[in-house]
Amino acid sequence: MSVTVAEVRELRVNRYMMIDNEPCKIVSLSTSKPGKHGEAKARIEAIGIFDNQKRSVVHPVKHKVQVPMISKRTAQVLSFSETLAQLMDLENYETFELPIPEDFKDKLTPGENIQYIDAVGRRMITRA
């Protein structure tokens, strides 16, 4: 699992963080002022990259969280069936299969280049 560690104060909207061992894209981030004896807290709302589930957490701004290393890569479509596409990464020539998302079912053709993301050992087609 390729992750780094960052403090909550360093996070920004449209960046990524791990919530419940799921890589999520931050949608909103709000901080409260520190109280008389407490410290400032941040409320983070995010959407899971792979499952599109909305998650929210509240952490102190000095709390350390995991940030996933997400790489956007290009692959060539070798063949495809109703639900799976066989792809070859154009950088390291690795061959693998990924499920085809509903929006790309009619857009794939063999020999075409597509984009996919690779995060924490999981992959997903993002653009055809």
Coordinates of N, CA, C and O in Angstrom, one line a residue:
M1 N 0.8 -1.2 0.0 CA 0.0 0.0 0.0 C 0.9 1.2 0.0 O 1.7 1.4 0.9
S2 N 0.8 2.1 -1.0 CA 1.6 3.2 -1.1 C 0.9 4.5 -0.6 O 0.1 5.0 -1.3
V3 N 1.3 4.9 0.6 CA 0.7 6.0 1.2 C 1.8 6.9 1.9 O 2.9 6.3 2.2
T4 N 1.5 8.1 2.1 CA 2.4 9.0 2.8 C 1.6 9.6 4.0 O 0.4 9.3 4.1
V5 N 2.2 10.3 4.9 CA 1.6 10.8 6.0 C 1.6 12.4 5.9 O 2.7 12.9 5.6
A6 N 0.5 13.0 6.3 CA 0.4 14.5 6.3 C -0.4 14.9 7.4 O -1.3 14.2 7.9
E7 N -0.2 16.1 7.9 CA -1.1 16.7 8.9 C -2.4 17.2 8.3 O -2.4 17.6 7.1
V8 N -3.4 17.2 9.1 CA -4.7 17.7 8.6 C -4.7 19.1 8.1 O -5.3 19.5 7.1
R9 N -3.9 20.0 8.7 CA -3.8 21.4 8.3 C -3.2 21.5 6.9 O -3.3 22.5 6.3
E10 N -2.5 20.5 6.4 CA -1.8 20.5 5.1 C -2.8 20.1 4.0 O -2.5 20.3 2.8
L11 N -3.9 19.5 4.3 CA -4.9 19.0 3.3 C -5.6 20.2 2.7 O -5.9 21.2 3.3
R12 N -6.0 20.0 1.4 CA -6.8 21.0 0.6 C -7.9 20.3 -0.1 O -7.9 19.1 -0.3
V13 N -8.9 21.1 -0.5 CA -10.0 20.5 -1.3 C -9.4 20.0 -2.7 O -8.5 20.6 -3.2
N14 N -10.0 19.0 -3.2 CA -9.6 18.3 -4.5 C -8.3 17.5 -4.3 O -7.8 17.1 -5.3
R15 N -7.8 17.3 -3.1 CA -6.7 16.4 -2.9 C -7.2 15.2 -2.3 O -8.4 15.0 -2.1
Y16 N -6.4 14.2 -1.9 CA -6.8 12.9 -1.5 C -6.4 12.6 -0.1 O -5.3 13.1 0.4
M17 N -7.1 11.7 0.6 CA -6.7 11.2 1.9 C -7.4 9.8 2.1 O -8.3 9.5 1.3
M18 N -6.9 9.1 3.0 CA -7.5 7.8 3.3 C -8.5 7.9 4.5 O -8.2 8.5 5.5
I19 N -9.7 7.4 4.2 CA -10.7 7.3 5.3 C -11.2 5.9 5.3 O -11.7 5.4 4.3
D20 N -11.1 5.2 6.4 CA -11.5 3.8 6.6 C -10.8 2.9 5.6 O -11.5 2.1 4.9
N21 N -9.5 3.1 5.4 CA -8.7 2.4 4.4 C -9.2 2.5 3.0 O -9.1 1.5 2.2
E22 N -9.9 3.6 2.6 CA -10.4 3.8 1.3 C -9.9 5.1 0.8 O -10.0 6.1 1.5
P23 N -9.2 5.2 -0.4 CA -8.8 6.5 -0.9 C -10.0 7.4 -1.3 O -10.9 6.9 -1.9
C24 N -10.0 8.6 -0.8 CA -11.1 9.5 -1.0 C -10.6 10.9 -1.5 O -9.5 11.3 -1.1
K25 N -11.4 11.5 -2.3 CA -11.1 12.9 -2.8 C -11.9 13.8 -1.9 O -13.1 13.7 -1.6
I26 N -11.2 14.8 -1.3 CA -11.7 15.8 -0.4 C -12.7 16.8 -1.2 O -12.2 17.4 -2.1
V27 N -13.9 16.9 -0.7 CA -14.9 17.7 -1.3 C -15.0 19.0 -0.5 O -15.1 20.1 -1.1
S28 N -15.0 19.0 0.8 CA -15.1 20.2 1.6 C -14.2 20.0 2.9 O -14.1 18.9 3.4
L29 N -13.7 21.1 3.3 CA -12.9 21.1 4.5 C -13.1 22.4 5.3 O -13.0 23.5 4.7
S30 N -13.5 22.3 6.5 CA -13.8 23.4 7.3 C -13.1 23.3 8.7 O -13.1 22.2 9.2
T31 N -12.6 24.4 9.2 CA -11.9 24.3 10.5 C -12.6 25.2 11.5 O -13.2 26.2 11.1
S32 N -12.5 24.8 12.8 CA -13.1 25.6 13.8 C -12.0 26.3 14.6 O -10.8 25.8 14.6
K33 N -12.3 27.3 15.3 CA -11.3 28.0 16.1 C -11.0 27.2 17.4 O -11.9 26.5 17.8
P34 N -9.8 27.3 17.9 CA -9.5 26.6 19.1 C -10.3 27.2 20.3 O -10.5 28.4 20.3
G35 N -10.7 26.3 21.2 CA -11.4 26.8 22.4 C -10.4 27.2 23.5 O -9.2 27.3 23.2
K36 N -10.9 27.5 24.6 CA -10.1 28.0 25.7 C -9.1 26.9 26.1 O -7.9 27.3 26.4
H37 N -9.5 25.7 26.2 CA -8.5 24.6 26.6 C -8.3 23.6 25.5 O -7.6 22.6 25.7
G38 N -8.9 23.7 24.4 CA -8.8 22.7 23.3 C -8.0 23.2 22.1 O -7.4 24.3 22.2
E39 N -8.0 22.4 21.1 CA -7.3 22.9 19.9 C -8.2 22.9 18.7 O -9.3 22.3 18.8
A40 N -7.8 23.5 17.6 CA -8.7 23.6 16.5 C -9.0 22.3 15.9 O -8.1 21.4 15.9
K41 N -10.2 22.1 15.4 CA -10.6 20.8 14.7 C -11.0 21.1 13.3 O -11.4 22.2 12.9
A42 N -10.8 20.1 12.5 CA -11.2 20.2 11.1 C -12.2 19.1 10.7 O -12.1 18.0 11.1
R43 N -13.3 19.6 10.0 CA -14.3 18.6 9.5 C -14.1 18.4 8.0 O -14.1 19.4 7.3
I44 N -13.8 17.2 7.7 CA -13.5 16.8 6.3 C -14.6 16.0 5.7 O -15.0 14.9 6.3
E45 N -15.1 16.4 4.5 CA -16.1 15.5 3.8 C -15.4 15.1 2.5 O -14.8 16.0 1.8
A46 N -15.5 13.8 2.2 CA -14.8 13.3 1.0 C -15.7 12.2 0.4 O -16.6 11.7 1.0
I47 N -15.3 11.9 -0.9 CA -16.0 10.9 -1.6 C -15.0 9.8 -2.1 O -13.9 10.2 -2.6
G48 N -15.3 8.6 -1.8 CA -14.5 7.5 -2.2 C -14.2 7.4 -3.7 O -15.1 7.6 -4.5
I49 N -13.0 7.2 -4.1 CA -12.6 7.1 -5.5 C -13.2 5.9 -6.2 O -13.8 6.0 -7.3
F50 N -13.1 4.8 -5.5 CA -13.6 3.5 -6.2 C -15.0 3.2 -5.9 O -15.6 2.5 -6.7
D51 N -15.6 3.7 -4.8 CA -17.0 3.3 -4.5 C -18.0 4.5 -4.5 O -19.2 4.3 -4.3
N52 N -17.5 5.7 -4.7 CA -18.3 6.9 -4.7 C -19.2 7.1 -3.5 O -20.2 7.7 -3.5
Q53 N -18.7 6.6 -2.3 CA -19.5 6.7 -1.1 C -19.0 7.9 -0.4 O -17.8 8.2 -0.3
K54 N -19.9 8.7 0.2 CA -19.6 9.9 0.9 C -19.2 9.6 2.3 O -19.8 8.8 3.0
R55 N -18.0 10.2 2.8 CA -17.5 9.9 4.1 C -17.2 11.3 4.7 O -16.8 12.2 4.0
S56 N -17.3 11.4 6.1 CA -16.9 12.6 6.7 C -16.2 12.2 8.0 O -16.6 11.2 8.7
V57 N -15.2 13.0 8.4 CA -14.4 12.8 9.6 C -14.1 14.1 10.3 O -14.1 15.1 9.6
V58 N -13.9 14.1 11.6 CA -13.5 15.3 12.3 C -12.2 14.9 13.1 O -12.1 13.9 13.8
H59 N -11.1 15.7 12.8 CA -9.8 15.5 13.4 C -9.2 16.8 13.9 O -9.6 17.9 13.3
P60 N -8.4 16.8 14.9 CA -7.6 18.0 15.3 C -6.7 18.3 14.1 O -6.3 17.4 13.4
V61 N -6.4 19.6 14.0 CA -5.6 20.0 12.8 C -4.2 19.5 12.9 O -3.5 19.5 11.9
K62 N -3.7 19.1 14.1 CA -2.3 18.6 14.2 C -2.3 17.1 14.0 O -1.2 16.5 14.0
H63 N -3.5 16.4 13.8 CA -3.6 15.0 13.7 C -2.9 14.6 12.3 O -3.0 15.3 11.3
K64 N -2.2 13.5 12.3 CA -1.6 13.0 11.1 C -2.5 11.9 10.5 O -3.1 11.1 11.1
V65 N -2.7 12.1 9.1 CA -3.6 11.2 8.4 C -2.8 10.6 7.2 O -1.7 11.1 6.8
Q66 N -3.2 9.5 6.6 CA -2.6 8.9 5.5 C -3.1 9.5 4.2 O -4.3 9.8 4.1
V67 N -2.2 9.8 3.3 CA -2.5 10.3 2.0 C -2.1 9.3 0.9 O -0.9 8.9 0.9
P68 N -3.0 8.8 0.1 CA -2.6 7.8 -0.9 C -1.8 8.4 -2.0 O -2.0 9.5 -2.4
M69 N -0.9 7.6 -2.6 CA -0.2 8.0 -3.8 C -1.0 7.5 -5.0 O -1.1 6.3 -5.2
I70 N -1.5 8.4 -5.7 CA -2.4 8.0 -6.9 C -1.6 8.4 -8.2 O -1.2 9.5 -8.3
S71 N -1.5 7.4 -9.0 CA -0.8 7.6 -10.3 C -1.9 7.5 -11.4 O -2.6 6.5 -11.5
K72 N -1.9 8.5 -12.3 CA -2.7 8.4 -13.5 C -1.9 7.9 -14.6 O -0.8 8.5 -15.0
R73 N -2.3 6.8 -15.2 CA -1.5 6.1 -16.3 C -2.3 5.9 -17.5 O -3.5 6.1 -17.6
T74 N -1.6 5.6 -18.6 CA -2.2 5.3 -19.9 C -2.0 3.8 -20.3 O -1.0 3.3 -20.0
A75 N -3.1 3.3 -20.8 CA -3.0 1.9 -21.3 C -3.7 1.7 -22.6 O -4.5 2.6 -23.0
Q76 N -3.3 0.6 -23.3 CA -4.0 0.4 -24.6 C -4.9 -0.8 -24.4 O -4.6 -1.8 -23.8
V77 N -6.1 -0.7 -25.1 CA -7.1 -1.8 -25.0 C -6.7 -2.9 -26.0 O -6.5 -2.6 -27.2
L78 N -6.5 -4.1 -25.4 CA -6.1 -5.2 -26.2 C -7.4 -5.9 -26.7 O -7.5 -6.2 -27.9
S79 N -8.3 -6.2 -25.8 CA -9.6 -6.8 -26.2 C -10.5 -6.5 -25.0 O -10.1 -6.0 -23.9
F80 N -11.8 -6.7 -25.3 CA -12.8 -6.5 -24.2 C -14.0 -7.4 -24.4 O -14.3 -7.9 -25.6
S81 N -14.7 -7.7 -23.4 CA -16.0 -8.4 -23.4 C -17.1 -7.5 -22.8 O -16.9 -6.3 -22.7
E82 N -18.2 -8.1 -22.4 CA -19.3 -7.3 -21.9 C -18.9 -6.5 -20.6 O -19.2 -5.4 -20.4
T83 N -18.1 -7.2 -19.8 CA -17.8 -6.6 -18.5 C -16.3 -6.3 -18.2 O -16.0 -5.5 -17.4
L84 N -15.4 -7.0 -18.9 CA -14.0 -6.8 -18.7 C -13.2 -6.3 -19.9 O -13.6 -6.6 -21.0
A85 N -12.2 -5.5 -19.6 CA -11.3 -5.0 -20.7 C -9.9 -5.5 -20.4 O -9.4 -5.4 -19.2
Q86 N -9.2 -6.1 -21.4 CA -7.8 -6.5 -21.2 C -7.0 -5.3 -21.7 O -7.1 -4.9 -22.8
L87 N -6.1 -4.9 -20.8 CA -5.3 -3.6 -21.1 C -3.8 -3.9 -20.9 O -3.4 -4.8 -20.2
M88 N -3.0 -3.1 -21.6 CA -1.6 -3.2 -21.5 C -1.1 -1.8 -21.2 O -1.4 -0.8 -21.9
D89 N -0.4 -1.7 -20.1 CA 0.2 -0.4 -19.7 C 1.2 0.0 -20.7 O 2.1 -0.8 -21.1
L90 N 1.2 1.3 -21.1 CA 2.1 1.8 -22.2 C 3.5 2.1 -21.6 O 4.4 2.4 -22.4
E91 N 3.7 2.2 -20.3 CA 4.9 2.5 -19.7 C 5.8 1.3 -19.4 O 7.0 1.2 -19.8
N92 N 5.2 0.3 -18.8 CA 5.9 -0.9 -18.4 C 5.4 -2.2 -19.1 O 5.9 -3.3 -18.8
Y93 N 4.5 -2.1 -20.0 CA 3.9 -3.2 -20.9 C 3.3 -4.3 -20.0 O 3.3 -5.4 -20.5
E94 N 2.8 -4.0 -18.9 CA 2.2 -5.0 -18.0 C 0.7 -5.2 -18.6 O 0.1 -4.2 -19.0
T95 N 0.3 -6.4 -18.6 CA -1.0 -6.7 -19.1 C -1.9 -7.1 -17.9 O -1.5 -7.9 -17.1
F96 N -3.2 -6.6 -17.9 CA -4.1 -6.8 -16.8 C -5.5 -6.6 -17.3 O -5.7 -6.1 -18.4
E97 N -6.5 -7.0 -16.5 CA -7.9 -6.9 -16.8 C -8.5 -6.0 -15.8 O -8.2 -6.0 -14.6
L98 N -9.5 -5.1 -16.3 CA -10.2 -4.2 -15.4 C -11.7 -4.3 -15.8 O -12.0 -4.5 -17.0
P99 N -12.6 -4.2 -14.8 CA -14.0 -4.1 -15.2 C -14.3 -2.8 -15.9 O -13.7 -1.7 -15.6
I100 N -15.2 -2.8 -16.9 CA -15.6 -1.6 -17.6 C -16.7 -0.9 -16.9 O -17.7 -1.4 -16.7
P101 N -16.5 0.4 -16.6 CA -17.5 1.2 -16.0 C -18.7 1.4 -17.0 O -18.5 1.3 -18.2
E102 N -19.9 1.6 -16.5 CA -21.1 1.8 -17.3 C -20.9 2.9 -18.4 O -21.4 2.7 -19.5
D103 N -20.3 4.0 -18.0 CA -20.2 5.1 -19.0 C -19.3 4.8 -20.2 O -19.4 5.5 -21.2
F104 N -18.4 3.8 -20.1 CA -17.5 3.5 -21.1 C -17.8 2.3 -21.9 O -17.0 1.8 -22.7
K105 N -19.0 1.6 -21.7 CA -19.3 0.3 -22.3 C -19.3 0.5 -23.8 O -18.8 -0.4 -24.5
D106 N -19.8 1.5 -24.4 CA -19.9 1.7 -25.9 C -18.7 2.4 -26.5 O -18.6 2.5 -27.7
K107 N -17.8 2.9 -25.7 CA -16.7 3.8 -26.2 C -15.4 3.1 -26.4 O -14.5 3.6 -27.0
L108 N -15.3 1.8 -26.0 CA -14.0 1.1 -26.1 C -13.9 0.4 -27.4 O -14.8 -0.2 -27.9
T109 N -12.7 0.5 -28.0 CA -12.3 -0.2 -29.3 C -10.9 -0.7 -29.1 O -10.1 -0.1 -28.5
P110 N -10.6 -1.9 -29.6 CA -9.3 -2.5 -29.5 C -8.3 -1.6 -30.2 O -8.5 -1.0 -31.2
G111 N -7.1 -1.4 -29.6 CA -6.0 -0.6 -30.1 C -6.1 0.9 -29.6 O -5.2 1.6 -29.8
E112 N -7.2 1.2 -28.9 CA -7.4 2.6 -28.5 C -6.7 2.8 -27.1 O -6.5 1.9 -26.3
N113 N -6.2 4.0 -26.8 CA -5.6 4.3 -25.6 C -6.6 4.8 -24.6 O -7.5 5.6 -25.0
I114 N -6.5 4.4 -23.3 CA -7.4 4.9 -22.3 C -6.6 5.3 -21.1 O -5.4 5.0 -21.0
Q115 N -7.2 6.1 -20.2 CA -6.5 6.4 -18.9 C -7.1 5.7 -17.8 O -8.3 5.4 -17.8
Y116 N -6.2 5.3 -16.8 CA -6.7 4.7 -15.6 C -5.9 5.2 -14.4 O -4.9 5.8 -14.6
I117 N -6.5 5.0 -13.2 CA -5.8 5.4 -12.0 C -5.4 4.2 -11.3 O -6.0 3.1 -11.3
D118 N -4.2 4.3 -10.6 CA -3.7 3.2 -9.8 C -3.5 3.8 -8.4 O -2.6 4.7 -8.2
A119 N -4.2 3.3 -7.4 CA -4.1 3.8 -6.0 C -4.2 2.6 -5.1 O -5.1 1.8 -5.2
V120 N -3.3 2.5 -4.1 CA -3.3 1.5 -3.1 C -3.5 0.1 -3.6 O -4.3 -0.7 -3.0
G121 N -2.9 -0.2 -4.7 CA -3.1 -1.6 -5.3 C -4.3 -1.8 -6.0 O -4.6 -3.0 -6.4
R122 N -5.2 -0.8 -6.2 CA -6.4 -1.0 -7.0 C -6.4 -0.1 -8.2 O -5.8 1.0 -8.2
R123 N -7.1 -0.5 -9.2 CA -7.1 0.2 -10.5 C -8.6 0.5 -11.0 O -9.4 -0.3 -10.7
M124 N -8.7 1.5 -11.7 CA -10.0 1.9 -12.3 C -9.9 2.7 -13.6 O -9.0 3.6 -13.6
I125 N -10.7 2.4 -14.6 CA -10.7 3.2 -15.8 C -11.3 4.5 -15.6 O -12.4 4.6 -15.0
T126 N -10.7 5.6 -16.0 CA -11.2 6.9 -15.7 C -11.6 7.7 -17.0 O -12.5 8.5 -17.0
R127 N -10.9 7.4 -18.1 CA -11.2 8.1 -19.4 C -11.0 7.2 -20.6 O -10.0 6.5 -20.6
A128 N -11.9 7.2 -21.5 CA -11.8 6.3 -22.7 C -11.6 7.2 -23.9 O -12.0 8.4 -23.9

